[in-house]
Amino acid sequence: MGERVYHPPIVTVIGNWAASLRFKDFRLLWLSTLFYSLATGMEQVSVGWLIFELTGSEFMVGVGAAARMVPFFVLGMLSGAIADRWDRRTLLRIGTLGASAAALVMALLLLWGVATVWTIIALVLALGSAMAFTITVRQTFTYDIVGSGHALNGLALGAMAMQGGGIVGSLVSGAVIEFVGPGWQFLASAGAYLLSAAATLAIANPGRSLCTSAESVLQNLVGYARLMREHRLMIVLMALTATTEVLGFTHMTLLPVFAKEVLHVGPTGLGVMTAGRQAGGLLGLWLLAGLGATRRKGILTFATAIGFGVGLMAFSLTTNIYTFLVVLLFVNACAMAVDTLYKALMQDLVPDEERGRAMGTWVLSVGFAPVGHVGVGALAGAVGAPGALLINGAVLAGINIATVIGLPRIRRME
């Protein structure tokens, strides 16, 4: 009998981390995601800064952030139904090219000096519509390529690409806005979307649904009711995802306010802060990807969500950019990890032919974020940005503590 070789935990983590990258199609999808996030990372910095510069209103910053997320609620189920019916590779290209067109229009309006706060919000709404479709398709397409055994790893690596591109995009955006203006930044964003679409051209797997029935998209939408009836835990996961979006992820809305009025660091500092947020997400996803096909996803999800809430509360204690960045790193490590865990749990609940619906359900849940964006903007106007995050964090942690105690079945999900 051969001698058993001991692999230290860190070696196991590194091996697990790279599992999905052995699939060529996934590597191309990952590259496409990286370019896509480069564009969205630039936009997240510029939109908030532009609106705050034009209006000086925390509430309007919240409205601008909400505009990006409204399509997630409106189009969530529709995007899942479409993803279950057609070639996901083609859908991904169409959505990405649509985002490129919207970014190009935004660039031209800014360069010509005719953009207003409402034209900016309208185009952000268009960008959000494209994102609502492409996110659903990307999550389902990842599962198509890597299979259920590597699903958590593939989803985590895809989210890491979103964070990595976002870091570069955020840093570039802050500098570009300060030195040459936001119009050129949106022009670069449009180019990044084009590169994202180009990366999908060599993907061999079309990602077609396993659904072979002749039901229409409308019938597919009606199927959501059956999905909820047959998988009751999906309703709980929807509620938890929506709560996390409303109370947790909306902290990013207040970054321009912190940059200008609390930390006094300007647009370049805002770019660094946004990059720090992305870096935190990257850290959390790297750790999650290293877990591979881990069991006990349920308890891991709750522990991470509670940490997310506690981290938000810690923002009220920050007094300078350095402590703010440390807290931001921790908060977003928790944020992206719990977001990926929700997506994995939702897809694990359903058969393969309904995974598009499952991801449409996740997009619908994320679509409740506008309530949080507008709410946190109004709350910050009343009690200040640090106080708003203190309240949101306390409520988020409390809800998850109550759920982990009161619903042992979801806690035991694997």
Coordinates of C-alpha atoms in Angstrom, one line a residue:
M1 CA 0.0 0.0 0.0
G2 CA 1.4 3.4 -1.0
E3 CA 2.1 6.0 1.6
R4 CA -0.7 8.6 1.9
V5 CA 0.5 12.0 0.9
Y6 CA -0.6 14.8 3.2
H7 CA -1.8 18.0 1.5
P8 CA -1.8 21.1 3.8
P9 CA -5.2 23.0 3.8
I10 CA -3.8 25.9 1.8
V11 CA -2.8 23.5 -1.0
T12 CA -6.3 22.0 -1.0
V13 CA -7.8 25.5 -1.2
I14 CA -5.6 26.5 -4.1
G15 CA -6.4 23.3 -6.0
N16 CA -10.2 23.8 -5.4
W17 CA -9.9 27.5 -6.4
A18 CA -8.8 26.6 -10.0
A19 CA -11.2 23.7 -10.6
S20 CA -13.6 25.4 -13.1
L21 CA -10.8 27.0 -15.0
R22 CA -9.9 23.7 -16.7
F23 CA -13.0 24.2 -18.9
K24 CA -12.0 26.2 -22.0
D25 CA -15.5 27.7 -22.4
F26 CA -15.6 28.8 -18.8
R27 CA -12.2 30.5 -19.3
L28 CA -13.7 32.5 -22.2
L29 CA -16.9 33.3 -20.2
W30 CA -14.7 34.4 -17.3
L31 CA -12.7 36.7 -19.6
S32 CA -16.0 38.1 -20.9
T33 CA -17.2 38.8 -17.4
L34 CA -13.9 40.5 -16.6
F35 CA -14.3 43.0 -19.4
Y36 CA -18.0 43.5 -18.5
S37 CA -17.1 44.3 -14.9
L38 CA -14.4 46.7 -16.1
A39 CA -17.2 48.7 -17.7
T40 CA -19.6 48.5 -14.8
G41 CA -16.8 49.4 -12.3
M42 CA -16.2 52.6 -14.2
E43 CA -19.9 53.5 -14.3
Q44 CA -20.5 52.9 -10.6
V45 CA -17.9 55.6 -9.7
S46 CA -19.0 58.1 -12.3
V47 CA -22.8 57.9 -12.0
G48 CA -22.9 58.5 -8.3
W49 CA -20.3 61.3 -8.5
L50 CA -22.1 63.0 -11.5
I51 CA -25.5 63.0 -9.8
F52 CA -24.1 64.3 -6.5
E53 CA -22.2 67.0 -8.3
L54 CA -25.3 68.1 -10.3
T55 CA -27.8 68.0 -7.4
G56 CA -25.9 67.9 -4.0
S57 CA -28.6 65.6 -2.9
E58 CA -28.1 62.2 -1.1
F59 CA -31.6 61.3 -2.0
M60 CA -30.9 61.8 -5.8
V61 CA -27.8 59.7 -5.5
G62 CA -30.1 57.0 -4.1
V63 CA -32.5 57.5 -7.0
G64 CA -29.7 57.1 -9.5
A65 CA -28.5 53.9 -7.8
A66 CA -32.1 52.6 -7.8
A67 CA -32.5 53.3 -11.5
R68 CA -29.9 50.7 -12.2
M69 CA -31.7 48.1 -10.1
V70 CA -35.3 48.7 -11.0
P71 CA -35.0 46.5 -14.1
F72 CA -33.9 43.6 -11.9
F73 CA -37.4 43.6 -10.3
V74 CA -39.3 44.3 -13.5
L75 CA -37.4 41.9 -15.7
G76 CA -36.3 39.3 -13.2
M77 CA -38.8 36.6 -14.0
L78 CA -38.8 37.4 -17.7
S79 CA -35.0 37.1 -18.0
G80 CA -35.2 33.7 -16.3
A81 CA -38.0 32.5 -18.7
I82 CA -36.0 33.7 -21.7
A83 CA -32.8 32.1 -20.4
D84 CA -34.7 28.7 -20.2
R85 CA -35.9 28.9 -23.8
W86 CA -33.1 30.2 -26.0
D87 CA -29.4 29.9 -26.8
R88 CA -27.7 31.5 -23.7
R89 CA -24.5 32.3 -25.6
T90 CA -26.5 34.5 -28.1
L91 CA -28.5 36.1 -25.4
L92 CA -25.3 37.1 -23.6
R93 CA -23.9 38.8 -26.7
I94 CA -27.2 40.7 -27.4
G95 CA -27.4 42.0 -23.8
T96 CA -23.7 43.1 -23.8
L97 CA -24.0 44.9 -27.1
G98 CA -27.0 46.7 -25.8
A99 CA -25.1 47.9 -22.7
S100 CA -22.3 49.1 -25.1
A101 CA -24.8 51.2 -27.1
A102 CA -26.2 52.8 -23.9
A103 CA -22.7 53.7 -22.6
L104 CA -21.9 55.2 -26.0
V105 CA -25.0 57.4 -25.9
M106 CA -24.1 58.5 -22.4
A107 CA -20.5 59.4 -23.5
L108 CA -21.7 61.5 -26.4
L109 CA -24.2 63.4 -24.3
L110 CA -21.6 64.2 -21.7
L111 CA -18.9 65.2 -24.3
W112 CA -21.4 67.5 -26.0
G113 CA -22.4 69.0 -22.7
V114 CA -26.1 68.3 -23.0
A115 CA -26.5 65.6 -20.3
T116 CA -28.9 66.4 -17.4
V117 CA -29.6 64.4 -14.2
W118 CA -32.7 62.9 -15.8
T119 CA -30.9 61.8 -19.0
I120 CA -28.2 60.2 -16.9
I121 CA -30.8 58.3 -14.8
A122 CA -32.7 57.2 -18.0
L123 CA -29.5 55.8 -19.5
V124 CA -28.6 54.1 -16.2
L125 CA -32.0 52.5 -16.4
A126 CA -31.1 51.2 -19.9
L127 CA -27.7 49.9 -18.6
G128 CA -29.6 48.2 -15.7
S129 CA -32.0 46.5 -18.1
A130 CA -29.1 45.0 -20.1
M131 CA -27.4 43.9 -16.8
A132 CA -30.6 42.2 -15.5
F133 CA -30.6 39.9 -18.6
T134 CA -26.9 39.3 -18.8
I135 CA -26.6 38.4 -15.1
T136 CA -29.3 35.8 -15.3
V137 CA -27.7 34.3 -18.4
R138 CA -24.2 34.3 -17.0
Q139 CA -25.2 32.5 -13.8
T140 CA -27.1 29.8 -15.7
F141 CA -24.5 29.5 -18.5
T142 CA -21.8 28.9 -15.8
Y143 CA -23.8 26.0 -14.5
D144 CA -24.2 24.7 -18.1
I145 CA -20.4 24.7 -18.7
V146 CA -19.0 23.4 -15.4
G147 CA -21.9 21.2 -14.1
S148 CA -23.3 20.9 -10.6
G149 CA -20.1 19.5 -9.1
H150 CA -18.2 22.7 -9.8
A151 CA -21.2 25.1 -9.7
L152 CA -20.2 26.9 -6.4
N153 CA -16.6 27.2 -7.6
G154 CA -17.7 28.4 -11.1
L155 CA -20.1 31.0 -9.7
A156 CA -17.5 32.2 -7.2
L157 CA -14.8 32.5 -9.9
G158 CA -17.3 34.4 -12.1
A159 CA -18.1 36.8 -9.3
M160 CA -14.3 37.2 -8.7
A161 CA -14.0 38.3 -12.4
M162 CA -16.7 40.9 -11.7
Q163 CA -14.8 42.2 -8.7
G164 CA -11.4 42.1 -10.3
G165 CA -12.6 44.1 -13.3
G166 CA -14.4 46.4 -11.0
I167 CA -11.3 47.2 -9.1
V168 CA -9.4 48.3 -12.2
G169 CA -12.5 50.1 -13.6
S170 CA -13.0 52.0 -10.3
L171 CA -9.4 53.2 -10.1
V172 CA -9.3 54.2 -13.8
S173 CA -12.7 55.9 -13.6
G174 CA -11.7 58.2 -10.6
A175 CA -8.6 59.3 -12.4
V176 CA -10.3 59.8 -15.8
I177 CA -13.1 61.9 -14.3
E178 CA -10.6 64.1 -12.4
F179 CA -8.3 64.7 -15.4
V180 CA -10.3 64.5 -18.6
G181 CA -13.9 64.3 -17.6
P182 CA -16.7 61.6 -17.4
G183 CA -17.5 61.6 -21.1
W184 CA -14.3 59.9 -22.0
Q185 CA -14.8 57.5 -19.2
F186 CA -18.1 56.3 -20.6
L187 CA -16.5 56.0 -24.0
A188 CA -14.0 53.6 -22.5
S189 CA -16.8 51.8 -20.8
A190 CA -18.5 51.3 -24.2
G191 CA -15.3 49.8 -25.5
A192 CA -15.0 47.4 -22.6
Y193 CA -18.5 46.1 -23.3
L194 CA -17.5 45.4 -26.9
L195 CA -14.5 43.4 -25.7
S196 CA -16.8 41.5 -23.4
A197 CA -19.0 40.5 -26.3
A198 CA -16.0 39.6 -28.5
A199 CA -14.7 37.2 -25.8
T200 CA -17.9 35.0 -26.2
L201 CA -17.3 34.5 -29.9
A202 CA -15.1 31.4 -29.4
I203 CA -17.3 29.7 -26.8
A204 CA -18.4 26.4 -28.2
N205 CA -21.2 25.5 -25.8
P206 CA -24.4 27.4 -26.8
G207 CA -25.8 26.9 -23.3
R208 CA -29.2 25.8 -24.6
S209 CA -31.8 24.9 -22.0
L210 CA -32.5 21.2 -21.2
C211 CA -36.2 22.1 -21.4
T212 CA -37.7 20.2 -24.4
S213 CA -41.4 21.2 -24.0
A214 CA -43.1 23.6 -26.4
E215 CA -44.4 26.0 -23.7
S216 CA -44.4 29.7 -24.5
V217 CA -42.5 32.3 -22.5
L218 CA -45.9 33.2 -20.9
Q219 CA -46.4 29.6 -19.8
N220 CA -42.9 29.6 -18.6
L221 CA -43.6 32.7 -16.4
V222 CA -46.7 31.0 -15.0
G223 CA -44.3 28.1 -14.1
Y224 CA -42.8 30.4 -11.4
A225 CA -45.9 29.8 -9.3
R226 CA -45.4 26.1 -9.6
L227 CA -41.7 26.4 -8.8
M228 CA -42.6 28.3 -5.5
R229 CA -45.2 25.7 -4.6
E230 CA -42.9 22.7 -5.2
H231 CA -39.9 24.3 -3.6
R232 CA -41.0 26.3 -0.5
L233 CA -37.5 27.0 0.6
M234 CA -37.1 29.1 -2.6
I235 CA -39.5 31.7 -1.0
V236 CA -37.4 31.9 2.1
L237 CA -34.2 32.3 0.0
M238 CA -35.9 35.0 -2.1
A239 CA -36.9 36.9 1.1
L240 CA -33.4 36.7 2.5
T241 CA -31.8 37.8 -0.7
A242 CA -34.1 40.8 -1.0
T243 CA -33.5 41.7 2.6
T244 CA -29.7 41.6 2.1
E245 CA -30.0 43.7 -1.0
V246 CA -32.2 46.3 0.6
L247 CA -30.3 46.6 3.9
G248 CA -26.8 45.5 2.9
F249 CA -25.7 46.1 -0.6
T250 CA -27.2 49.6 -0.7
H251 CA -24.2 50.8 1.4
M252 CA -22.4 51.5 -1.9
T253 CA -25.0 54.2 -2.6
L254 CA -23.5 56.3 0.1
L255 CA -19.8 56.1 -1.0
P256 CA -20.0 59.4 -2.9
V257 CA -21.4 61.0 0.2
F258 CA -18.7 59.6 2.4
A259 CA -16.0 60.6 -0.1
K260 CA -17.2 64.2 -0.4
E261 CA -18.7 65.1 3.0
V262 CA -17.3 62.7 5.6
L263 CA -13.7 61.8 4.4
H264 CA -13.1 64.7 2.0
V265 CA -11.1 62.7 -0.6
G266 CA -12.7 63.8 -3.9
P267 CA -13.3 61.7 -7.0
T268 CA -9.9 60.0 -7.0
G269 CA -10.5 59.0 -3.4
L270 CA -14.0 57.7 -4.4
G271 CA -12.3 55.6 -7.1
V272 CA -10.0 54.1 -4.4
M273 CA -12.9 53.5 -2.1
T274 CA -14.9 51.8 -4.9
A275 CA -11.8 49.7 -5.8
G276 CA -11.5 48.8 -2.1
R277 CA -15.1 47.6 -2.1
Q278 CA -14.3 45.4 -5.1
A279 CA -11.1 44.1 -3.5
G280 CA -13.1 43.0 -0.5
G281 CA -15.5 41.2 -2.7
L282 CA -12.6 39.5 -4.5
L283 CA -11.2 38.3 -1.1
G284 CA -14.5 36.9 0.0
L285 CA -15.0 35.1 -3.3
W286 CA -11.4 33.7 -3.3
L287 CA -12.0 32.2 0.1
L288 CA -15.4 30.8 -1.0
A289 CA -14.0 29.4 -4.3
G290 CA -11.4 27.6 -2.3
L291 CA -14.0 25.7 -0.4
G292 CA -15.0 23.8 -3.5
A293 CA -18.1 21.5 -3.2
T294 CA -18.5 22.4 0.5
R295 CA -21.3 21.0 2.6
R296 CA -23.3 23.0 5.1
K297 CA -23.9 25.9 2.8
G298 CA -26.9 27.0 4.9
I299 CA -25.0 27.7 8.1
L300 CA -22.1 29.3 6.2
T301 CA -24.7 31.6 4.5
F302 CA -26.1 32.8 7.8
A303 CA -22.7 33.3 9.5
T304 CA -21.6 35.4 6.5
A305 CA -24.8 37.5 6.4
I306 CA -24.5 38.2 10.2
G307 CA -20.9 39.3 9.7
F308 CA -22.1 41.6 6.8
G309 CA -24.5 43.3 9.2
V310 CA -21.9 43.8 11.9
G311 CA -19.5 45.2 9.4
L312 CA -22.1 47.8 8.3
M313 CA -22.5 48.9 11.9
A314 CA -18.7 49.4 12.1
F315 CA -18.8 52.2 9.5
S316 CA -20.2 54.5 12.1
L317 CA -16.9 54.2 14.0
T318 CA -14.6 55.1 11.0
T319 CA -12.9 58.5 11.2
N320 CA -10.5 58.5 8.3
I321 CA -10.0 56.9 4.9
Y322 CA -7.7 54.1 6.2
T323 CA -10.1 52.7 8.8
F324 CA -12.9 53.1 6.3
L325 CA -11.1 51.0 3.7
V326 CA -10.5 48.2 6.3
V327 CA -14.2 48.1 7.2
L328 CA -15.1 48.3 3.5
L329 CA -12.8 45.4 2.7
F330 CA -14.5 43.2 5.4
V331 CA -18.1 44.2 4.5
N332 CA -17.7 43.4 0.9
A333 CA -15.9 40.1 1.5
C334 CA -19.1 39.1 3.4
A335 CA -21.4 40.7 0.8
M336 CA -20.1 38.9 -2.3
A337 CA -19.7 35.6 -0.5
V338 CA -23.3 35.6 0.8
D339 CA -24.6 36.7 -2.6
T340 CA -22.9 33.8 -4.3
L341 CA -24.1 31.4 -1.7
Y342 CA -27.7 32.4 -2.2
K343 CA -27.3 31.8 -6.0
A344 CA -25.8 28.4 -5.4
L345 CA -28.5 27.4 -2.9
M346 CA -31.3 28.5 -5.3
Q347 CA -29.9 26.4 -8.2
D348 CA -29.3 23.4 -6.0
L349 CA -33.0 23.4 -5.1
V350 CA -34.3 22.8 -8.6
P351 CA -33.8 20.4 -11.5
D352 CA -31.6 21.4 -14.4
E353 CA -34.4 22.4 -16.7
E354 CA -35.6 25.1 -14.2
R355 CA -32.3 26.7 -13.4
G356 CA -33.1 29.7 -15.5
R357 CA -36.2 30.3 -13.5
A358 CA -34.1 29.9 -10.3
M359 CA -31.7 32.6 -11.4
G360 CA -34.6 34.7 -12.6
T361 CA -36.0 34.4 -9.1
W362 CA -32.6 35.6 -7.7
V363 CA -32.7 38.6 -10.1
L364 CA -36.2 39.4 -9.0
S365 CA -35.1 39.4 -5.4
V366 CA -32.2 41.6 -6.2
G367 CA -34.7 43.9 -7.9
F368 CA -36.0 45.0 -4.5
A369 CA -32.7 47.0 -4.1
P370 CA -34.2 50.3 -5.3
V371 CA -36.3 50.4 -2.1
G372 CA -33.0 50.2 -0.2
H373 CA -31.1 52.7 -2.4
V374 CA -33.8 55.4 -2.1
G375 CA -34.4 54.5 1.6
V376 CA -30.8 54.7 2.6
G377 CA -30.4 58.0 0.7
A378 CA -33.4 59.4 2.6
L379 CA -32.1 58.0 5.9
A380 CA -28.7 59.5 5.3
G381 CA -30.3 62.9 4.7
A382 CA -32.0 62.6 8.1
V383 CA -29.3 61.0 10.3
G384 CA -26.1 61.2 8.2
A385 CA -24.4 58.5 6.2
P386 CA -22.7 56.8 9.2
G387 CA -26.0 56.6 11.1
A388 CA -27.9 55.2 8.2
L389 CA -25.4 52.3 7.8
L390 CA -25.5 51.7 11.6
I391 CA -29.3 51.2 11.5
N392 CA -29.2 49.1 8.3
G393 CA -26.5 46.8 9.7
A394 CA -28.2 46.3 13.0
V395 CA -31.5 45.3 11.3
L396 CA -29.7 43.0 8.8
A397 CA -27.8 41.1 11.6
G398 CA -30.9 40.8 13.7
I399 CA -33.0 39.3 10.9
N400 CA -30.4 36.7 10.1
I401 CA -29.9 35.8 13.8
A402 CA -33.7 35.3 14.1
T403 CA -33.9 33.3 10.9
V404 CA -31.0 30.9 11.8
I405 CA -32.7 30.2 15.2
G406 CA -36.3 30.0 13.9
L407 CA -35.8 28.0 10.6
P408 CA -33.5 25.0 11.3
R409 CA -34.4 23.4 7.9
I410 CA -32.8 26.2 5.8
R411 CA -29.8 26.3 8.3
R412 CA -29.2 22.6 7.4
M413 CA -29.2 23.1 3.6
E414 CA -26.1 21.6 1.9

